[in-house]
Short mmCIF file of C-alpha atoms in Angstrom, two decimals:
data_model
loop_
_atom_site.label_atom_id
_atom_site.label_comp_id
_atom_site.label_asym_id
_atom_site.label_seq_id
_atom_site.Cartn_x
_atom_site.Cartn_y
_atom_site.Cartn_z
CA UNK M 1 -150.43 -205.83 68.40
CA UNK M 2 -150.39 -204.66 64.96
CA UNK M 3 -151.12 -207.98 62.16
CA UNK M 4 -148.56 -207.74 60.30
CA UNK M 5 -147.45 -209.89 57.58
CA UNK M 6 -146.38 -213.30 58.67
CA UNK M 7 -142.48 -214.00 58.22
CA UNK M 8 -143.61 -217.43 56.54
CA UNK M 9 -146.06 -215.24 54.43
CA UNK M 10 -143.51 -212.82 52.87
CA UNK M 11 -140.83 -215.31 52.40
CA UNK M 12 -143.29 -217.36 50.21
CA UNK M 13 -143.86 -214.39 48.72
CA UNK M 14 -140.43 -213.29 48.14
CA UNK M 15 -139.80 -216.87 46.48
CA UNK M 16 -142.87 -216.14 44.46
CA UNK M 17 -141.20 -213.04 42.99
CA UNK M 18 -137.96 -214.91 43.07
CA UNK M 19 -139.47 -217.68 40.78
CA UNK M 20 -141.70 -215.33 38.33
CA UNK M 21 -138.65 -213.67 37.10
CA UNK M 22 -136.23 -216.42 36.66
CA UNK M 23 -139.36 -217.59 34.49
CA UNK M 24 -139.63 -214.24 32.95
CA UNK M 25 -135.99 -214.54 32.13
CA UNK M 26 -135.98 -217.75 30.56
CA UNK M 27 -139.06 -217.08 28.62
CA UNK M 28 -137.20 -214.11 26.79
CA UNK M 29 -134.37 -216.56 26.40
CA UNK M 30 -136.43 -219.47 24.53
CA UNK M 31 -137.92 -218.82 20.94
CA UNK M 32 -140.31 -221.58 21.35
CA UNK M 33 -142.74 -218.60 21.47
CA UNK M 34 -142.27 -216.58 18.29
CA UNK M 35 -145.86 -216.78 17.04
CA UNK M 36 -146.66 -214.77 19.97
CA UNK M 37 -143.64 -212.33 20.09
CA UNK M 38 -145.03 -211.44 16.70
CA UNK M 39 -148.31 -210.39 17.35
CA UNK M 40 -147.33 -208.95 20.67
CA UNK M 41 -148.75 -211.29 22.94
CA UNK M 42 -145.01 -212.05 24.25
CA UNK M 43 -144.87 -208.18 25.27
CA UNK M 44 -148.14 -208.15 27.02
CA UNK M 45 -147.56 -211.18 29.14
CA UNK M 46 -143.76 -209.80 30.24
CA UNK M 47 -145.51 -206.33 31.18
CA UNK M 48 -148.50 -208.42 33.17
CA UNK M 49 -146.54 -210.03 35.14
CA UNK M 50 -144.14 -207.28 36.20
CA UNK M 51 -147.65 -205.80 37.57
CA UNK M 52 -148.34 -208.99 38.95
CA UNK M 53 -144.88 -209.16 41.04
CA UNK M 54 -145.69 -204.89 41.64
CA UNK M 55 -149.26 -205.83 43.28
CA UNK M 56 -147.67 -208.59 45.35
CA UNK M 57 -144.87 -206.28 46.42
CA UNK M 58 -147.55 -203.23 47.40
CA UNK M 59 -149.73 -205.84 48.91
CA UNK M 60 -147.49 -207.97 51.08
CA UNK M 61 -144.16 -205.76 51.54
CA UNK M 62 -146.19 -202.37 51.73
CA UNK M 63 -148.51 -204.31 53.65
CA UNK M 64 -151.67 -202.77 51.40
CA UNK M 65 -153.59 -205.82 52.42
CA UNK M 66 -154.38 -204.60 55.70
CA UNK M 67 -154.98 -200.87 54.60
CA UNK M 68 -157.85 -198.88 54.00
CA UNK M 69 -159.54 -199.25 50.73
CA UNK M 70 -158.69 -195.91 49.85
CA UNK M 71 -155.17 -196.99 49.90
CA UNK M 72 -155.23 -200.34 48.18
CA UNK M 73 -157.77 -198.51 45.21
CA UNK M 74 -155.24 -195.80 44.65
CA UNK M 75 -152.34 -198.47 44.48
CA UNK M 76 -154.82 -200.68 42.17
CA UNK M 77 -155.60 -197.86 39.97
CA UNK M 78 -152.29 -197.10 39.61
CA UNK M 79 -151.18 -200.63 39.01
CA UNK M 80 -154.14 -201.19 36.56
CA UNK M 81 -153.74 -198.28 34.46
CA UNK M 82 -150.22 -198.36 33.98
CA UNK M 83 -150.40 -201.94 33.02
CA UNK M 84 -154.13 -201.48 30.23
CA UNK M 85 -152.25 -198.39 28.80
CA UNK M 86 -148.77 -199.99 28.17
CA UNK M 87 -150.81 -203.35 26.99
CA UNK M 88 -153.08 -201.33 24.58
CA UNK M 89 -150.03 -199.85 23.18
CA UNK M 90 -148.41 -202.51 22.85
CA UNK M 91 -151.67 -204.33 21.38
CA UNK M 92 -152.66 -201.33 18.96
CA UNK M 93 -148.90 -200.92 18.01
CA UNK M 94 -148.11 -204.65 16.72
CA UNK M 95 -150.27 -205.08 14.18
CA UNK M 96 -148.37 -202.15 12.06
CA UNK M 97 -144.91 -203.40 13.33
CA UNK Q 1 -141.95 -200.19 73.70
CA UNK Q 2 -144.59 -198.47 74.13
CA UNK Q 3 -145.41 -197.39 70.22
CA UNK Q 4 -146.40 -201.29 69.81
CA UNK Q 5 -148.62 -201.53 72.11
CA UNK Q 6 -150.75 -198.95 70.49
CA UNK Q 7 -150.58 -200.34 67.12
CA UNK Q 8 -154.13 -202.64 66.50
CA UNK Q 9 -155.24 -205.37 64.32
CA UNK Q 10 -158.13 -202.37 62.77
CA UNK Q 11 -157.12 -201.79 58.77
CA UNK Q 12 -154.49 -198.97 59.62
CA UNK Q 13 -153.06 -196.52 56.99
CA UNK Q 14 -149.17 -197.79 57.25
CA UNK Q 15 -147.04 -195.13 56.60
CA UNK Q 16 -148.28 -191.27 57.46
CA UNK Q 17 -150.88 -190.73 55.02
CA UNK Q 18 -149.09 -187.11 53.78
CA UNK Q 19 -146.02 -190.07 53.10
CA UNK Q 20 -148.21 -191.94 50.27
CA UNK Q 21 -149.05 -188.35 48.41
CA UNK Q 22 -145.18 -188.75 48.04
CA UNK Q 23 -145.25 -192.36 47.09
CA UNK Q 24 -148.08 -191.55 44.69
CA UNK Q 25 -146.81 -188.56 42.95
CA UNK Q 26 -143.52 -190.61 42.36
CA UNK Q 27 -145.30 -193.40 41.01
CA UNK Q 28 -147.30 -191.04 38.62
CA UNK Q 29 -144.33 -189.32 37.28
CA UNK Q 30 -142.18 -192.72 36.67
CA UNK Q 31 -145.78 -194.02 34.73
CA UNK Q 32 -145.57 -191.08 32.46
CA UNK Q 33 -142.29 -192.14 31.70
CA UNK Q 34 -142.93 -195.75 31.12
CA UNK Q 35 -145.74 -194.71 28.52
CA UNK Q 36 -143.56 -192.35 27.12
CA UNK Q 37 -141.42 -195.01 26.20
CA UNK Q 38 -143.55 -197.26 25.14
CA UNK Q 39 -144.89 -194.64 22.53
CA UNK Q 40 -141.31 -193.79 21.19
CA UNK Q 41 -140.67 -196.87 20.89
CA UNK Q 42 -143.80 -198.05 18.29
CA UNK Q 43 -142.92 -194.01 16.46
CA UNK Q 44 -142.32 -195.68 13.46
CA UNK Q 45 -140.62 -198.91 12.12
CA UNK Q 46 -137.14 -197.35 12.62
CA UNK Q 47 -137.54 -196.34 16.23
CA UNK Q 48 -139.30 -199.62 16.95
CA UNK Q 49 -136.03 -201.57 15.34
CA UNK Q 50 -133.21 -199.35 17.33
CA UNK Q 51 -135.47 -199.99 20.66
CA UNK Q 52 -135.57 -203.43 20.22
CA UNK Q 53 -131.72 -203.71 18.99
CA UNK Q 54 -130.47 -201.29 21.65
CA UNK Q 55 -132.75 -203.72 24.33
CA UNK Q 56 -130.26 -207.01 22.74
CA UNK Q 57 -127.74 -204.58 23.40
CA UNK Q 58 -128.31 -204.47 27.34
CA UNK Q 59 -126.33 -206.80 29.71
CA UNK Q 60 -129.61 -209.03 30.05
CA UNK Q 61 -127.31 -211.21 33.07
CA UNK Q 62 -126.31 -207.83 34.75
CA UNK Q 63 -129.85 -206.58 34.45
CA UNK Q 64 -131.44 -210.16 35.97
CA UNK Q 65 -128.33 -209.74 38.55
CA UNK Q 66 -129.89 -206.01 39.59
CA UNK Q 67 -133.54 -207.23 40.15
CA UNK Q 68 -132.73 -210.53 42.13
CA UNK Q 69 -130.76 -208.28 44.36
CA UNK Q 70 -133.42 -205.34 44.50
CA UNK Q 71 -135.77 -208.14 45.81
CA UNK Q 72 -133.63 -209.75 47.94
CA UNK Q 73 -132.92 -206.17 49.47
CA UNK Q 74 -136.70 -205.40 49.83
CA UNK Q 75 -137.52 -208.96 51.47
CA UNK Q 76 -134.21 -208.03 54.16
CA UNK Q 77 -136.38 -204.28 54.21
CA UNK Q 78 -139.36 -206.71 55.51
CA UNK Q 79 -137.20 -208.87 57.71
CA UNK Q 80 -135.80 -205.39 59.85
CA UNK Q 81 -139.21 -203.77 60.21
CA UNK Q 82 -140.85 -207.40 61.75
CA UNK Q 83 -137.37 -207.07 63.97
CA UNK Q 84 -138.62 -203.66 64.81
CA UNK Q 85 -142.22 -204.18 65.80
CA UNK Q 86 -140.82 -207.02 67.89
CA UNK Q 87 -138.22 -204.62 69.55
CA UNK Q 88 -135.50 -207.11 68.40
CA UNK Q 89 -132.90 -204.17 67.35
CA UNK Q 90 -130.03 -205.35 66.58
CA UNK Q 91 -131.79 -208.37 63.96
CA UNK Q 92 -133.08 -205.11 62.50
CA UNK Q 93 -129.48 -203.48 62.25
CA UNK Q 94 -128.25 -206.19 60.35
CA UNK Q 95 -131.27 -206.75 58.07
CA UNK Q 96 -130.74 -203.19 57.37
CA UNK Q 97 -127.16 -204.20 56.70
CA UNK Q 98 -128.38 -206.50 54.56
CA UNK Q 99 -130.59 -203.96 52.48
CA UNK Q 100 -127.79 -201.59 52.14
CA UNK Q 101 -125.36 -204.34 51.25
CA UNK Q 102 -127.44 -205.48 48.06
CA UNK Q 103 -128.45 -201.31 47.54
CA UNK Q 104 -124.60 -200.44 47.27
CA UNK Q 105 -124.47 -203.84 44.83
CA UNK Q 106 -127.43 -202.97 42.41
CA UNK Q 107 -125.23 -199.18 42.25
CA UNK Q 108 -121.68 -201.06 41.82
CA UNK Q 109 -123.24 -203.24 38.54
CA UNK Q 110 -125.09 -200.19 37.35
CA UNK Q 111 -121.72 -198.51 36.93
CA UNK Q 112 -120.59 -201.37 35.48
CA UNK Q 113 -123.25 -201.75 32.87
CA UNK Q 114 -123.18 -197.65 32.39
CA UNK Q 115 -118.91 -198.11 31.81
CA UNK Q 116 -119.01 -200.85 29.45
CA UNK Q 117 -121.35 -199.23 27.21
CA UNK Q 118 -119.49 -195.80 27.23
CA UNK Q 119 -116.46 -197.97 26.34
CA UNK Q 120 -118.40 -199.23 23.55
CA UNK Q 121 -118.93 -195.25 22.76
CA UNK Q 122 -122.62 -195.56 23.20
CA UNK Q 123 -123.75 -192.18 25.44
CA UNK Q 124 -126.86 -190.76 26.22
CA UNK Q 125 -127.09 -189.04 22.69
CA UNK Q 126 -126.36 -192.54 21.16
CA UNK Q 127 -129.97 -192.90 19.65
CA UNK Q 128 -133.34 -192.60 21.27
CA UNK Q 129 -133.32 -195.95 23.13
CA UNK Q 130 -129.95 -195.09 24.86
CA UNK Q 131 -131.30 -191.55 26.05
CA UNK Q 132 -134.50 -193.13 27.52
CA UNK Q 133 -132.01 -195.78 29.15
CA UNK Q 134 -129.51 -193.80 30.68
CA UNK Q 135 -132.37 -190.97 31.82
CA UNK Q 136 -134.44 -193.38 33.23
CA UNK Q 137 -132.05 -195.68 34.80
CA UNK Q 138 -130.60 -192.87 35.75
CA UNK Q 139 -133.27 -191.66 37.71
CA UNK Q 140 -134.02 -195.05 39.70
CA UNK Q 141 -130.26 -195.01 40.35
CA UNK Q 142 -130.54 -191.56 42.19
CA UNK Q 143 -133.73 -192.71 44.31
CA UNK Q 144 -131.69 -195.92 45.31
CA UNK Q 145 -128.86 -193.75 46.81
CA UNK Q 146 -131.49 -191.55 48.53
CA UNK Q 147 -132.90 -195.19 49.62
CA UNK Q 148 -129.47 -196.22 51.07
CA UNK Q 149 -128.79 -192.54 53.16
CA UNK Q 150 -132.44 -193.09 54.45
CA UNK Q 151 -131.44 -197.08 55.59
CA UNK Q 152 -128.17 -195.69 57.25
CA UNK Q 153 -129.56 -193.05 58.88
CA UNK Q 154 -132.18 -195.78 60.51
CA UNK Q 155 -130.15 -198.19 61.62
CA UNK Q 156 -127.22 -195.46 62.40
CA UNK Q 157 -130.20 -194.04 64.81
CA UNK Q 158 -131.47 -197.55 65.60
CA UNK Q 159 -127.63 -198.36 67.10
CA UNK Q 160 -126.95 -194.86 68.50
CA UNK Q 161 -129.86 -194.23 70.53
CA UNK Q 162 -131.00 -198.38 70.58
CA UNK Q 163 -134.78 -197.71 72.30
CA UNK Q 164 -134.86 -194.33 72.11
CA UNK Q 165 -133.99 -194.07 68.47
CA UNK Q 166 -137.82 -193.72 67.39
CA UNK Q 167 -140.94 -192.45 69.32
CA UNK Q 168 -143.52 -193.93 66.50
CA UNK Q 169 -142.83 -196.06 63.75
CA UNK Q 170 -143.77 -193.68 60.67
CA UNK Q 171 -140.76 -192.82 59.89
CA UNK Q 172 -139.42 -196.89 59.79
CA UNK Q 173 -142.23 -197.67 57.43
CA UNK Q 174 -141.94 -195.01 55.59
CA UNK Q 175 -138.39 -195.65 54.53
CA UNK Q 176 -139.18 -199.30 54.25
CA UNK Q 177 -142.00 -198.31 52.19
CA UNK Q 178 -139.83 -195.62 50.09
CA UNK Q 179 -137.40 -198.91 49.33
CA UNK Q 180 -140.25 -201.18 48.44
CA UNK Q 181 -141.54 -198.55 45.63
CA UNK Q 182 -137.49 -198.49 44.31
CA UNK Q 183 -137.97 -202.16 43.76
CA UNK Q 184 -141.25 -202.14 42.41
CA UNK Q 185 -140.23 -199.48 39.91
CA UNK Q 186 -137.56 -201.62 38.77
CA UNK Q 187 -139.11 -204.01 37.80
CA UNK Q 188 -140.93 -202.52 35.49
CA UNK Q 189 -138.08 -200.86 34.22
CA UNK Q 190 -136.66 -204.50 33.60
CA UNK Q 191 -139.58 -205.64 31.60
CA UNK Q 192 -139.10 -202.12 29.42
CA UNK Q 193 -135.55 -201.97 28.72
CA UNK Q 194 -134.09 -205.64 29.12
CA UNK Q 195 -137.10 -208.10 28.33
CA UNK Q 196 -139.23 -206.47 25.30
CA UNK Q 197 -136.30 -206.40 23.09
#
């Protein structure tokens, strides 16, 4: 039989998602952060953790975690980029603004 | 079935590989967007304040509302393809139900959000936040109603032709897959256009 992903595993996960943006939410909603909103750092953590919640998605749901490493690389690389380029924008851009 | 019996526990390829050139290529073209936006938006100290006013702008509740419901869908997505492999078809019917339920929800509060902003007159030529909005947005909407036709045709097949209904289980994955990247995408969509305001 294939080995797929447990039931018990993705339902943790999906509570895991679940949880990380109801915290995302809420962290938008407080201002007990606005040092960091200022210099960016607010940005850079809400766009890190959308890529964390897309790698648990493409590992667990896609079931990447069993695939070859061609596969996962691609999906990493993908993830990875997306997520340094945005940041680095983000992190270049805030100083001016 | 005889499918699952051939499937092993070796590190397998899910999906046809030709499937995740599709998967890719979409992935690439939506990344190109989200750096597009993210380079209009630090332009210049004017575009920077109408992207983050337009973002305050959004229905954040609506936009929470959406991504709850895209992951709920993906988790019932999950759910029907373990139903599947375990040749439990009619669990996988109505987990597919359950997929199509929340797809056809995320659509019904897009509208929503898209009416109550052209009753506040703001279109697509509104300003340069609104046009990335309502393109992008726009875009995800139109691969979650290719999502839904491909989750109704399964389970349409899946209840028509109950055993018979697939002779490998590409084509499941592959859709489950398909819905999985919809989610994914949205979610970084949500960080974009509700949360960096």
């Amino acid at each position: 039989m294939i080995k797929p992903n447990s039931k018990r595993q993705c339902s943790m996960v999906f509570c895991a998602l679940v949880l990380i943006t109801l915290g995302v939410a809420s962290l938008t909603e407080v201002t007990l952060l606005p040092m960091f909103a200022k210099h960016g750092v607010l940005e850079c953590i809400l766009i890190t953790l959308a890529a964390v919640k897309i790698m648990l998605i493409a590992e667990y749901f896609m079931e990447l975690h069993d695939a070859p490493r061609w596969l996962r690389g691609t999906m990493l690389t993908w993830v990875a980029t997306t997520t340094v380029v945005l940041v680095g924008i983000v992190g270049i851009n805030s100083q001016i603004y | 079935m005889q499918h699952i019996d051939t499937m092993n526990t070796e590190r397998r390829v899910p999906v046809e590989p030709d499937f995740w050139l599709l998967i890719f290529g979409d992935l690439t073209v939506f990344s190109v967007m989200f750096i597009a936006f993210m380079l209009r938006r630090f332009e210049s100290a004017e575009t920077h304040t109408v992207f983050s006013m337009g973002a305050e702008s959004l229905n954040q509740p609506i936009g929470l509302t959406n991504t709850l419901i895209l992951l709920t869908s993906s988790y019932a997505v999950v759910l029907a393809l373990s139903h599947y492999r375990s040749g439990d078809l009619r669990r996988m019917i109505r987990s597919i139900g359950i997929a199509i339920v929340c797809g056809v929800g995320f659509i019904s509060l897009k509208i929503v959000e898209y009416m109550e902003k052209i009753n506040q007159g703001i279109t697509v030529t509104e300003d340069r936040f609104f046009e990335l909005y309502f393109t992008f947005t726009g875009i995800h909407l139109l691969h979650v109603v290719i999502g839904i036709s491909l989750l109704t045709f399964v389970a349409y097949r899946a209840f028509v032709k109950k055993q018979d209904a697939f002779s490998t289980p590409g084509f499941i994955e592959g859709v489950a897959c398909y819905w999985h990247m919809i989610d994914l995408l949205w979610l970084m969509l949500f960080s974009l256009f509700y949360l960096l305001g």
